[in-house]
Coordinates of C-alpha atoms in Angstrom, one line a residue:
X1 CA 121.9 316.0 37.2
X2 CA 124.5 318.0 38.6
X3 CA 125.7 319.0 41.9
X4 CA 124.8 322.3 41.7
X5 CA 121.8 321.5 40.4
X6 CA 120.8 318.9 43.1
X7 CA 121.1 321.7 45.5
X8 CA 118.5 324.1 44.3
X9 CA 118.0 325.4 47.9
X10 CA 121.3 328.0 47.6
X11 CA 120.1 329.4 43.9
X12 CA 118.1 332.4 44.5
X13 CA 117.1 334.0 40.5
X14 CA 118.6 337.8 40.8
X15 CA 114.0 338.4 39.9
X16 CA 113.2 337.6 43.4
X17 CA 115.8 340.0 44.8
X18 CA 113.1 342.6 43.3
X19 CA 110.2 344.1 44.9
X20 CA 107.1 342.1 44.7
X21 CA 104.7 344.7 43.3
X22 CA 106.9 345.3 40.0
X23 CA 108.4 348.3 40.8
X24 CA 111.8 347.5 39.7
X25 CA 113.7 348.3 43.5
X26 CA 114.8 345.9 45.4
X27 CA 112.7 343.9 47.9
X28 CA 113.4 342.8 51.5
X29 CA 112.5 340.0 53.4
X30 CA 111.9 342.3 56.7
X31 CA 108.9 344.0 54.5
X32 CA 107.4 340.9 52.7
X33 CA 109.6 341.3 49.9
X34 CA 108.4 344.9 49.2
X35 CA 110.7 347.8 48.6
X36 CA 110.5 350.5 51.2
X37 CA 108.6 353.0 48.8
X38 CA 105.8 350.1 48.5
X39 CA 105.9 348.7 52.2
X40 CA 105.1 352.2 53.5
X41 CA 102.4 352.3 51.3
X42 CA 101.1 349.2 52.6
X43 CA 101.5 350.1 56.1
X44 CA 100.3 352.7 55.8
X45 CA 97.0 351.6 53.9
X46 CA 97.2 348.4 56.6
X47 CA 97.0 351.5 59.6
X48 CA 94.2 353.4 57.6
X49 CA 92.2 350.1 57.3
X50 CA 93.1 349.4 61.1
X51 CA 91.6 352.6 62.3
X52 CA 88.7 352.8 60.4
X53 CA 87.9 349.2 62.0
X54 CA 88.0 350.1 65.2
X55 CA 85.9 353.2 64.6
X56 CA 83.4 350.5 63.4
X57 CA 84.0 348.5 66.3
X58 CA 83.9 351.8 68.7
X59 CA 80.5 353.1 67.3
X60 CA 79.0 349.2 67.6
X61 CA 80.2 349.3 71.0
X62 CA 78.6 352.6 71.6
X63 CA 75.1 351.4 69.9
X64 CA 75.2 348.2 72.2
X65 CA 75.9 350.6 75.5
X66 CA 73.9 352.8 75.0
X67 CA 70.6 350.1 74.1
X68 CA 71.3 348.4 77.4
X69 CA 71.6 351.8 79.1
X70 CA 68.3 352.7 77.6
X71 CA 66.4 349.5 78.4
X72 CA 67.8 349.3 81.9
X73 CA 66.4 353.3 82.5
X74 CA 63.3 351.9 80.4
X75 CA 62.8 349.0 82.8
X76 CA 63.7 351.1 86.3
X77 CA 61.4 354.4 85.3
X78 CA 58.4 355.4 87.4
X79 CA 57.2 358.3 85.4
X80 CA 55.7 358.0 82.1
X81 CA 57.8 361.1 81.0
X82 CA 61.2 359.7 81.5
X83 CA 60.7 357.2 78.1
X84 CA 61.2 360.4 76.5
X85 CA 64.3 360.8 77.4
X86 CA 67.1 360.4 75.5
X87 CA 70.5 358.6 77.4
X88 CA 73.7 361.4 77.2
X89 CA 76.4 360.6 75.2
X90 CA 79.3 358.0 76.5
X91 CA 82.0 359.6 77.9
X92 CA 84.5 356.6 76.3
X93 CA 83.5 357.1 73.5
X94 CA 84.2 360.6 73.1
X95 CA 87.9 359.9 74.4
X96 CA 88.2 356.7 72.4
X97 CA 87.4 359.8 69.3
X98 CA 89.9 362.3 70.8
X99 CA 92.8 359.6 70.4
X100 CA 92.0 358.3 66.7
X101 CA 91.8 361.8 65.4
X102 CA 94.8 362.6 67.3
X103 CA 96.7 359.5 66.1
X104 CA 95.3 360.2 62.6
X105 CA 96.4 364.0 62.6
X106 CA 99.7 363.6 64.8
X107 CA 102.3 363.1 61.7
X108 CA 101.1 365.9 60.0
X109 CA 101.1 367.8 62.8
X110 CA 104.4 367.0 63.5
X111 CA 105.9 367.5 60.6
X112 CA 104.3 370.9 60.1
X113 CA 106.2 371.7 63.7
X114 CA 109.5 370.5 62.1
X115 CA 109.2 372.8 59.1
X116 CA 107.6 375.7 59.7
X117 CA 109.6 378.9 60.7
X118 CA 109.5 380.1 64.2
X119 CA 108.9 383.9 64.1
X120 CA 109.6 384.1 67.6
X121 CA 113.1 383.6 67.3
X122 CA 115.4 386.7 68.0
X123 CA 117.7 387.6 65.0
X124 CA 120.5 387.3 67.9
X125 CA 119.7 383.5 68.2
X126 CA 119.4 382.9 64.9
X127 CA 123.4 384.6 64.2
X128 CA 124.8 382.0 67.4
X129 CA 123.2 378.6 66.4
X130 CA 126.7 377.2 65.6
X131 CA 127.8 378.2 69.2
X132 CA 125.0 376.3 70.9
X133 CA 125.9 372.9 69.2
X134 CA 125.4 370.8 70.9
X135 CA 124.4 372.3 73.7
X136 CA 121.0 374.4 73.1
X137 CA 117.4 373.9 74.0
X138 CA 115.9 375.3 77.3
X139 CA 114.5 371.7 78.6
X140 CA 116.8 369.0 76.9
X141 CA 116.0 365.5 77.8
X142 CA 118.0 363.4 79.5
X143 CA 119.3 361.6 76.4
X144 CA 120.4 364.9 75.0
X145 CA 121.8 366.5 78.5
X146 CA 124.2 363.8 79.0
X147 CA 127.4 363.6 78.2
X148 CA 128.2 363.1 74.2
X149 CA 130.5 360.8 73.4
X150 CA 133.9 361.5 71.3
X151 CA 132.4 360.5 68.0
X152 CA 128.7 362.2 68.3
X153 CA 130.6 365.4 69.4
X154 CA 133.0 364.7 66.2
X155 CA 129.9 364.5 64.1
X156 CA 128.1 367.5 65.2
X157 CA 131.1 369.5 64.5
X158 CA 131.3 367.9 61.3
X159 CA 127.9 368.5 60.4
X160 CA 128.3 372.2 61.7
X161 CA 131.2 372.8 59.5
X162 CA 129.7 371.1 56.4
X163 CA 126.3 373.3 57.1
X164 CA 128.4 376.4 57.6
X165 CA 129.0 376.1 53.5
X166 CA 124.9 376.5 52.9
X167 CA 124.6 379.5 54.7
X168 CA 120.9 380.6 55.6
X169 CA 119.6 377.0 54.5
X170 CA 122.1 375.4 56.5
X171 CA 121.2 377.1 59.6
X172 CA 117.0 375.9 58.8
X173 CA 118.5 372.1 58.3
X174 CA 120.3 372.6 61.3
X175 CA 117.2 373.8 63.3
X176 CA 114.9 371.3 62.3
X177 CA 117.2 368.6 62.7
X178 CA 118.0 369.5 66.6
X179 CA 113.9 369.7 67.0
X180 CA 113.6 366.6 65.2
X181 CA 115.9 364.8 67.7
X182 CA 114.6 366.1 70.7
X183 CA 111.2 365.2 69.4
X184 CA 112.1 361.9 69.2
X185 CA 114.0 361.9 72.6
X186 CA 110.1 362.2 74.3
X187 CA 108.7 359.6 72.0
X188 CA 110.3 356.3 74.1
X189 CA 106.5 355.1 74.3
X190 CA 106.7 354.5 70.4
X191 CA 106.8 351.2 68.9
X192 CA 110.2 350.5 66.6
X193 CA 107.8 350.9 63.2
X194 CA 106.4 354.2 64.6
X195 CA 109.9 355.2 65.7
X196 CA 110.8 354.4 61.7
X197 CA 107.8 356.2 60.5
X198 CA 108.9 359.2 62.1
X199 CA 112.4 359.4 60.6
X200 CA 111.3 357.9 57.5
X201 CA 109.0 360.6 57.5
X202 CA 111.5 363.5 58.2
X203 CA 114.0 362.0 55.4
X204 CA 111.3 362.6 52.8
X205 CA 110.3 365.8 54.1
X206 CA 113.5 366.7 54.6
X207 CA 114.6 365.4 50.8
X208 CA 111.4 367.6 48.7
X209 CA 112.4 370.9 50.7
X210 CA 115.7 370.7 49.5
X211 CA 114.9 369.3 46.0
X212 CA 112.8 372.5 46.0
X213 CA 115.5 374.5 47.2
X214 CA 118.8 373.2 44.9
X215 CA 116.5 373.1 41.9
X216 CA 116.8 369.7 41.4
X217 CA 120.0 368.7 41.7
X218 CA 119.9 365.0 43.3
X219 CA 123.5 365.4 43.6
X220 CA 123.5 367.7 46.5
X221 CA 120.4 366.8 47.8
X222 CA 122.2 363.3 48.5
X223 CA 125.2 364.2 49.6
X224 CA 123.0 367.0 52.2
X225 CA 120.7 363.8 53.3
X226 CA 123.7 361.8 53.7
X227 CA 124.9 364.4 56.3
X228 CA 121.6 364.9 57.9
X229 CA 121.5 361.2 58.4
X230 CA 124.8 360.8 59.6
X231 CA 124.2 363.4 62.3
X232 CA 120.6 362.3 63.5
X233 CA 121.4 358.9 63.9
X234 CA 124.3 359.0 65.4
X235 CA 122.6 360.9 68.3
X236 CA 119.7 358.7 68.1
X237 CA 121.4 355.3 68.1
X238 CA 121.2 354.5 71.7
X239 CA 117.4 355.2 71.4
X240 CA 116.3 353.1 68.2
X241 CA 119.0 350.4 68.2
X242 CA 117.2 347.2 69.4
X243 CA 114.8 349.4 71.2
X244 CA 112.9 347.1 73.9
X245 CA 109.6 347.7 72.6
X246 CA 111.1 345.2 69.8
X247 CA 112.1 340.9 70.3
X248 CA 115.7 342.3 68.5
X249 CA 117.9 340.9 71.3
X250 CA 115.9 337.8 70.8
X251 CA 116.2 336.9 67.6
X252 CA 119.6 337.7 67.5
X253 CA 120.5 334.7 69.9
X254 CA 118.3 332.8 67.9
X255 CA 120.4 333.4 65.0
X256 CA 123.7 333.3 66.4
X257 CA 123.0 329.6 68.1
X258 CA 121.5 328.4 64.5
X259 CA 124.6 329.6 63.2
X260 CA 126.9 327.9 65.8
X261 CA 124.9 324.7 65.2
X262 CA 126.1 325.1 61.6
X263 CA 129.6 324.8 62.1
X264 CA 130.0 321.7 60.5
X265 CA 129.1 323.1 56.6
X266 CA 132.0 323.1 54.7
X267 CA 132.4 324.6 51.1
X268 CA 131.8 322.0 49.1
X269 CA 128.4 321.4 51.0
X270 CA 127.4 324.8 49.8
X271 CA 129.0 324.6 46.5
X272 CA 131.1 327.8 46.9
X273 CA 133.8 328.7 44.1
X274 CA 136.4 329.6 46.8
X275 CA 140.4 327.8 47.3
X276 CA 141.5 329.2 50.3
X277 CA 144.9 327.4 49.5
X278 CA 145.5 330.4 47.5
X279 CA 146.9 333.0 50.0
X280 CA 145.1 336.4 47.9
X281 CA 141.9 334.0 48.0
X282 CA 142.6 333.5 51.9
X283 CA 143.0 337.3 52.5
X284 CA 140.2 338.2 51.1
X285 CA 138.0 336.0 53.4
X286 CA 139.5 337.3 56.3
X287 CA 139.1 340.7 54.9
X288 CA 135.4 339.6 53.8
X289 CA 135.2 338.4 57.7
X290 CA 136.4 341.1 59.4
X291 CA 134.0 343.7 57.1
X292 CA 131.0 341.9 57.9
X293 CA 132.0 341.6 61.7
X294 CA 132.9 345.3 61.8
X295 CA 129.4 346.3 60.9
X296 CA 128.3 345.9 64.0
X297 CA 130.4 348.8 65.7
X298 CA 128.9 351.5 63.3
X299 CA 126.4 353.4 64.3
X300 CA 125.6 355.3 60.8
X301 CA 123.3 353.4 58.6
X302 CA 124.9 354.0 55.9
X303 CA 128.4 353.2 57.6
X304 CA 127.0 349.8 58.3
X305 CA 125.8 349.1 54.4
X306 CA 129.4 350.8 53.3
X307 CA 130.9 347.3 55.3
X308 CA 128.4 345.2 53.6
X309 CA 129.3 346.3 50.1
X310 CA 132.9 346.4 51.1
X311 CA 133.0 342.8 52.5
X312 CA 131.0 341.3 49.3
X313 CA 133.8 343.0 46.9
X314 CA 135.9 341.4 48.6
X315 CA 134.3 338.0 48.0
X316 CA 133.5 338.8 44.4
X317 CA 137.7 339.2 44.7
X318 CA 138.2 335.4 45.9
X319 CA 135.7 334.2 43.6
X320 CA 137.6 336.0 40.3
X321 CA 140.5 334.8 41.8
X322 CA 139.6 330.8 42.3
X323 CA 137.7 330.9 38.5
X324 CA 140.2 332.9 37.1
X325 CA 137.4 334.7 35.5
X326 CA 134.6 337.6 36.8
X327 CA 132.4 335.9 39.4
X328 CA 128.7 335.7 39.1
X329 CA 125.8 336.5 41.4
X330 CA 125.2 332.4 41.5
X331 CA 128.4 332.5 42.8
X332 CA 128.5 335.0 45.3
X333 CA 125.2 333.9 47.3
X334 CA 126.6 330.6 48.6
X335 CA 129.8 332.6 49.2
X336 CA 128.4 335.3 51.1
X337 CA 126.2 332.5 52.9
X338 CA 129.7 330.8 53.7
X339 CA 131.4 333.9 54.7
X340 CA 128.4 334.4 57.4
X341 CA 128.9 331.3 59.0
X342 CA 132.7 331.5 59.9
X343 CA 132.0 335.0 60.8
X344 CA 128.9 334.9 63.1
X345 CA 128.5 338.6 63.2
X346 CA 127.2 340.1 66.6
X347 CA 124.0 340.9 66.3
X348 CA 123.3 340.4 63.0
X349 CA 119.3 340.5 63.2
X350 CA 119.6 343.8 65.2
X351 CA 122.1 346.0 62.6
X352 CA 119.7 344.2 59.6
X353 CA 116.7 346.0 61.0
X354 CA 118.6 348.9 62.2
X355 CA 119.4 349.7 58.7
X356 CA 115.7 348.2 57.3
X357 CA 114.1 351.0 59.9
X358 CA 116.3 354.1 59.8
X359 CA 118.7 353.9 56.3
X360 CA 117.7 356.3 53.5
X361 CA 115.2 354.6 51.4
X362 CA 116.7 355.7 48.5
X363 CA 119.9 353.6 49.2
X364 CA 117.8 350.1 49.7
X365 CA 116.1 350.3 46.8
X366 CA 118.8 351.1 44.3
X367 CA 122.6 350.8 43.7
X368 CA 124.9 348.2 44.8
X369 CA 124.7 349.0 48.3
X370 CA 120.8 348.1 47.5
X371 CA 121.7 345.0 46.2
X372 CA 124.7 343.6 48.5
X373 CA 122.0 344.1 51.6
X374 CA 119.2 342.1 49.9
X375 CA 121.8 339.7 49.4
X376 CA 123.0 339.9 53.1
X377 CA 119.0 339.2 53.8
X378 CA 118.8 336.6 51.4
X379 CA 121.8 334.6 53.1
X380 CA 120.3 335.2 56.5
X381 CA 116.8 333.7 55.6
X382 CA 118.5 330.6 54.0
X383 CA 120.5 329.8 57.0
X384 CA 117.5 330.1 59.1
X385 CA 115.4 327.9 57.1
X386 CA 118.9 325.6 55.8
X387 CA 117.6 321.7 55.5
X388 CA 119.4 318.6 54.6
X389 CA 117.6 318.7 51.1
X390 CA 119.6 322.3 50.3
X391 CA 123.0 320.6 51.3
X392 CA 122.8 317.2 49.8
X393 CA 122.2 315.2 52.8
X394 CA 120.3 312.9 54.6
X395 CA 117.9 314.0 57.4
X396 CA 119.3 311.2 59.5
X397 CA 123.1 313.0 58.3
X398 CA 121.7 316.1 59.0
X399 CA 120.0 316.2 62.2
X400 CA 123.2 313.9 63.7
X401 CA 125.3 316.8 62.6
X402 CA 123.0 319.7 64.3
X403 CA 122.9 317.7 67.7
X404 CA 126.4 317.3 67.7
X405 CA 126.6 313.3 67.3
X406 CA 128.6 313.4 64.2
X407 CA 130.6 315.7 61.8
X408 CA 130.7 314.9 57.7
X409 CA 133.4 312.9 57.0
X410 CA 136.1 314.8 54.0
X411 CA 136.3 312.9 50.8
X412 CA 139.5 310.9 50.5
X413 CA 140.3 311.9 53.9
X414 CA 141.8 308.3 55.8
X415 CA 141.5 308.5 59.6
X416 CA 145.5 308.3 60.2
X417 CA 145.3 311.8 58.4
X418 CA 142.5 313.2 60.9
X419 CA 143.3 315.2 64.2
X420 CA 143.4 313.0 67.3
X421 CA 140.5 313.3 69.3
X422 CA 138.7 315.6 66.5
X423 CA 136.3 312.9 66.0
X424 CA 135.6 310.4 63.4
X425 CA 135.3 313.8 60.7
X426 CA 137.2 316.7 61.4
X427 CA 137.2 317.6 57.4
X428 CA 136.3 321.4 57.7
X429 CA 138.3 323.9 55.4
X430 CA 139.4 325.2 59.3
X431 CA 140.6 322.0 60.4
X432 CA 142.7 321.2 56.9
X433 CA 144.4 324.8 56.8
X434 CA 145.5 323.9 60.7
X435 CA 146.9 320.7 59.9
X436 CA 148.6 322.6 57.0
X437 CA 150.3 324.6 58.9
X438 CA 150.8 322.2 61.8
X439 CA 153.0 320.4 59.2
X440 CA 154.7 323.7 58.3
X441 CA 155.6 324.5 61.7
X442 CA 157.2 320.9 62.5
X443 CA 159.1 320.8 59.0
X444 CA 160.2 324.4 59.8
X445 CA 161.5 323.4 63.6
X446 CA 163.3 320.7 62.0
X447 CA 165.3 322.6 59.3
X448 CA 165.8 325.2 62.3
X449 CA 167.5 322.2 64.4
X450 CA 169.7 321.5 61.1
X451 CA 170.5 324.9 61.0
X452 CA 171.4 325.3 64.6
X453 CA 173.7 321.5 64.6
X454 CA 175.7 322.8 61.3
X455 CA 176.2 326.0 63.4
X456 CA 178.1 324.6 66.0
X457 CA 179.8 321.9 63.5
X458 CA 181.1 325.1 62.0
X459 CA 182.0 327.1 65.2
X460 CA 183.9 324.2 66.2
X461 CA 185.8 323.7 62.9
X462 CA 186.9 327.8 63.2
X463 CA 188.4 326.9 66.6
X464 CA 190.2 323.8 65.4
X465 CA 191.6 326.0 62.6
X466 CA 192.7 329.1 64.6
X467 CA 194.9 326.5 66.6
X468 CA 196.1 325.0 63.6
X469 CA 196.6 328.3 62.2
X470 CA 198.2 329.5 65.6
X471 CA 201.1 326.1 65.7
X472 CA 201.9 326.6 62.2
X473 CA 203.0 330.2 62.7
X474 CA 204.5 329.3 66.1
X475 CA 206.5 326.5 64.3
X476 CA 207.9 328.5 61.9
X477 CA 208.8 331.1 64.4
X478 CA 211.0 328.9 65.7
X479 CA 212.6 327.7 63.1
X480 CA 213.6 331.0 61.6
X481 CA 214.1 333.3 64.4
X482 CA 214.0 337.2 63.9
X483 CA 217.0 338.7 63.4
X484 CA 217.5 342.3 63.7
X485 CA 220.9 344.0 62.4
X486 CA 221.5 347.8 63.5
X487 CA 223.2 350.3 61.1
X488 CA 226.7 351.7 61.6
X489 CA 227.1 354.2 64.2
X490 CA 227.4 358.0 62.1
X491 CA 231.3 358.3 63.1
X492 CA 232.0 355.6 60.9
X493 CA 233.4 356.1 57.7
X494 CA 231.9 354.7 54.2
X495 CA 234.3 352.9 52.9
X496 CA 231.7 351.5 49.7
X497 CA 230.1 354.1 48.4
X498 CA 226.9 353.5 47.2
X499 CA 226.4 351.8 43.9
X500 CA 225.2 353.3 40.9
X501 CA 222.6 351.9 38.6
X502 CA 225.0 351.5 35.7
X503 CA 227.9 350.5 37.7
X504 CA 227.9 347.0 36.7
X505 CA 228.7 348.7 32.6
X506 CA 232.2 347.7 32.0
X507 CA 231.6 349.6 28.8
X508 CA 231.3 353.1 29.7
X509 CA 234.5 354.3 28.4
X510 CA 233.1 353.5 24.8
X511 CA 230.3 356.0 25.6
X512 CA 230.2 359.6 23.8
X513 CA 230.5 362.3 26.8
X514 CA 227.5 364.2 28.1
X515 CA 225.8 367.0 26.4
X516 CA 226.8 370.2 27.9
X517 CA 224.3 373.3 27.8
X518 CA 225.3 376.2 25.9
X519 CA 224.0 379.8 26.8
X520 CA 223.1 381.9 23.6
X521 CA 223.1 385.1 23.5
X522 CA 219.6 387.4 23.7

C-alpha cells in the first residue's frame, strides 16, 4: 500500500463536498452538510415542528391548571351552585398565544413592511433620497447615528451612484434597503440564526422583485444583489460579526491553539505536492498566505470568498508548478490544509460563519467561489479532528508532538546538520529554508570580505604605480632638460630664404618652362 493511500484521513471524494439531500449544490459542514437552499428548509420545518410542540405542551399545561384550579374551588365551595361554575380562562396562556402567533406571523409581517410602498411619502422626499444618504430617518439608532467610517461612507456613495443608473427602481432598492438596516439595528435581542433569517430573507425577497422587474435577466439581477449586499453588510458588520449572542470568539481560540499545537506537520506528513525550493512555488505560498490571512479584514461577504478563491488559485499555481502538470482536487485539499496551518488566519471560525450566515446563497451553492469555501470548511474540520492515524504516526509520536515533548525527526537529516538548541528534530520545511539561507548569508559575507581584501590589494598597487609612474617621468626630466630657443628679433635680416619643396632638384634646368595663359578674344 501506498503512502497516500495509508493516509486516507486527507482524501475527501469531490461527492461529499455535495449537499446531502441530492440536490447537486454544495454542502457545508456549518449546516450538516446541507446546502443553504435545503438547511433553511430544514430549519425552518425544525422551527414549525418546535412551535407546534410547545403549543401542545402550552394547552397540556393549561388542561393541568386549570383541573387543579377546578378541584381546589370544587374542594373549598360552600354553595351547591358554585360546582356549576366554570374556572375563567388563564391569563398565561393567552400571552403564551399572543407570542407564538406573533413569532409565527413576524417575518411576513416584516417583509410585507420592507416592500410595500409608502403612500405617505411626499413627491419632494421621494426627488432628495440621494441627498439624505446617509443621513436620513427621523429616529436613527445609535448604530446608524454614529459616525461612518471612511469605507461605509465610500460604499454608500458607491451604491448611490450605481442606483442613480436604475432610475425609479433604484430609488425603491434604495428605500427598502435603508429600512431594512434600521430594522435590523433594533433587533440586537435576536439570536445569530434569526439575525441570518432576516437577511437571508430580504436577499430572496429582494432577488424575485427584481427577477420580476428585469424580466429575467440573472445577469443584472446578480450584479444588483451583489450591490445590495455589499452596501447592507458593510453597515451591518459591527452588528452580526461574532455577535455575542453566539460562542464565535470561543471557538475561534479554540481553533487557533489546535492550530498552534500543529506546528510540527510538515509536508510530507500531509502528503502535499508542493517544493518550496522552487522560488515561483515559494511565492505562491506566501501569496496563498497572505490571501487567506487578508480575509479577515473584509467586511463584504463576498470580499471575503473573493480571497478564498484567490488564495486556492494560487495553490492550484504551486501545485502545477511542482508536478509540472494541472493539479487535482486530491492535491489541493492537503495543500490548502498545509497552507492553513502556517497561516493561522485570525479568526478563522468567525469570517467561516460570517460568510455561512450573511453571503448570497446563490454564491455557496454554486461556482468556484462555492467550491473553494467548502474546501476551506473541509480543511478546517480535518485539522480539528487531525489524529495520528491521518498522518502516519504513532499515538505515542503523536501525542509527544502535541504536548510539546518531541518534534519528528527529517529523514536523512544527521544531528550535526540540525540547529543548535532546536531540539533533537527541527526538520520543518521552515526550519530547512532558514538554514538555507543561513548558509547563503555566510557564503555571501565571505565573498564580500574577498571582495573588500582584493580592493585594497588593488588600491595599493594604483598608488605604488603612480609613484613609479611619477620617478620615471622625473628621471627622464632630468636627464633631458627642456630647452627652449626664441626666434630672431624682426630687425634681423633673412639671410636663407626659405626652402622650396623642389629645391633639392638639381635637374630643373632640363625642365620645359611653365604654361603661360593666353586671353582669346570674345
Amino acid at each position: 500500500m501506498s503512502q497516500r493511500a495509508e493516509r486516507r484521513g486527507i482524501h475527501v471524494d469531490q461527492s461529499e463536498l455535495l449537499c446531502k439531500k441530492g440536490c447537486g449544490y454544495y454542502g457545508n459542514a456549518a449546516w450538516q452538510g446541507l446546502c443553504s437552499k435545503c438547511w433553511r428548509e430544514e430549519y425552518q420545518r425544525a422551527r414549525q415542528k418546535q412551535i407546534q410542540e410547545d403549543w401542545a405542551l402550552a394547552e397540556k399545561l393549561q388542561r393541568e391548571e386549570e383541573e387543579a384550579a377546578y378541584a381546589s374551588s370544587q374542594g373549598g365551595q360552600s354553595q351547591p351552585s358554585a360546582a356549576s361554575q366554570v374556572p375563567p380562562p388563564l391569563a398565561p396562556f393567552s400571552k403564551f398565544e399572543e407570542k407564538k402567533t406573533n413569532e409565527k406571523t413576524r417575518k411576513v409581517t416584516t417583509v410585507k413592511k420592507f416592500f410595500s410602498p409608502s403612500s405617505r411619502t411626499a413627491p419632494k422626499k421621494a426627488l432628495a433620497w440621494r441627498a439624505k444618504e446617509p443621513h436620513e430617518g427621523k429616529a436613527p439608532s445609535p448604530s446608524i447615528s454614529r459616525q461612518s467610517s471612511l469605507e461605509t461612507d465610500r460604499v454608500s456613495r458607491d451604491f448611490v451612484d450605481f442606483l442613480k443608473n436604475l432610475q425609479k427602481p433604484g430609488r425603491e432598492i434604495h428605500k427598502q434597503c435603508r429600512a431594512f438596516i434600521e430594522g435590523m439595528s433594533n433587533k440586537k435581542d435576536l439570536s445569530a440564526d434569526e439575525l441570518s433569517e432576516c437577511v437571508q430573507d430580504f436577499y430572496q425577497n429582494m432577488s424575485d422583485r427584481l427577477m420580476a422587474h428585469f424580466k429575467g435577466s440573472s445577469e443584472r439581477v446578480e450584479r444588483v444583489m451583489d450591490q445590495v449586499e455589499q452596501y447592507i453588510m458593510t453597515r451591518l458588520y459591527k452588528n452580526v460579526f461574532c455577535p455575542e449572542t453566539t460562542d464565535d470568539e470561543k471557538k475561534d481560540l479554540a481553533t487557533q491553539n489546535r492550530i498552534r499545537a500543529l506546528h510540527w506537520v510538515t509536508i510530507q506528513m500531509l502528503c502535499v505536492p508542493l517544493d518550496e525550493e522552487i522560488p515561483e512555488v515559494s511565492d505562491s505560498v506566501v501569496k496563498a498566505i497572505t490571501d487567506v490571512i487578508e480575509m479577515d479584514s473584509r467586511r463584504v461577504p463576498r470580499d471575503k470568498l473573493a480571497c478564498i478563491t484567490s488564495c486556492s488559485k494560487h495553490i492550484f499555481n504551486a501545485i502545477r508548478v511542482t508536478k509540472s502538470e494541472p493539479a487535482s482536487a486530491d492535491d489541493f485539499l492537503p495543500a490548502l490544509i498545509y497552507i492553513v496551518l502556517k497561516a493561522n488566519p485570525p479568526r478563522l471560525q468567525s469570517n467561516i460563519q460570517y460568510i455561512t450566515r450573511f453571503c448570497n446563497p446563490s454564491r455557496l451553492m454554486t461556482g468556484e467561489d462555492g467550491y473553494y469555501f467548502t474546501n476551506l470548511c473541509c480543511a478546517v474540520a480535518f485539522i480539528e479532528k487531525l489524529d495520528a492515524q491521518s498522518l502516519n504516526l504513532s499515538a505515542e509520536d503523536f501525542e509527544r508532538y502535541m504536548s510539546g515533548q518531541g518534534s519528528p525527526s527529517g529523514a536523512g537529516m544527521e544531528a550535526d546538520q540540525m540547529w543548535a538548541g532546536s531540539g533533537p528534530a527541527a526538520a520543518s520545511p521552515a526550519v530547512a529554508q532558514a538554514q538555507r539561507q543561513l548558509e547563503a548569508l555566510t557564503a555571501l559575507t565571505q565573498r564580500q570580505e574577498q571582495v573588500l581584501s582584493g580592493v585594497c590589494e588593488l588600491q595599493a598597487e594604483l598608488q605604488q604605480w603612480e609613484l613609479s609612474v611619477m620617478r620615471q617621468v622625473k628621471g627622464i626630466l632630468d636627464r633631458y632638460p627642456l630647452e627652449l630657443r626664441h626666434p630672431p628679433p624682426d630687425s634681423a635680416p633673412i639671410t636663407d630664404p626659405a626652402p622650396t619643396i623642389d629645391s633639392a632638384n638639381t635637374d630643373d634646368d632640363r625642365l620645359p618652362p611653365p604654361l603661360t595663359p593666353q586671353l582669346f578674344a570674345k
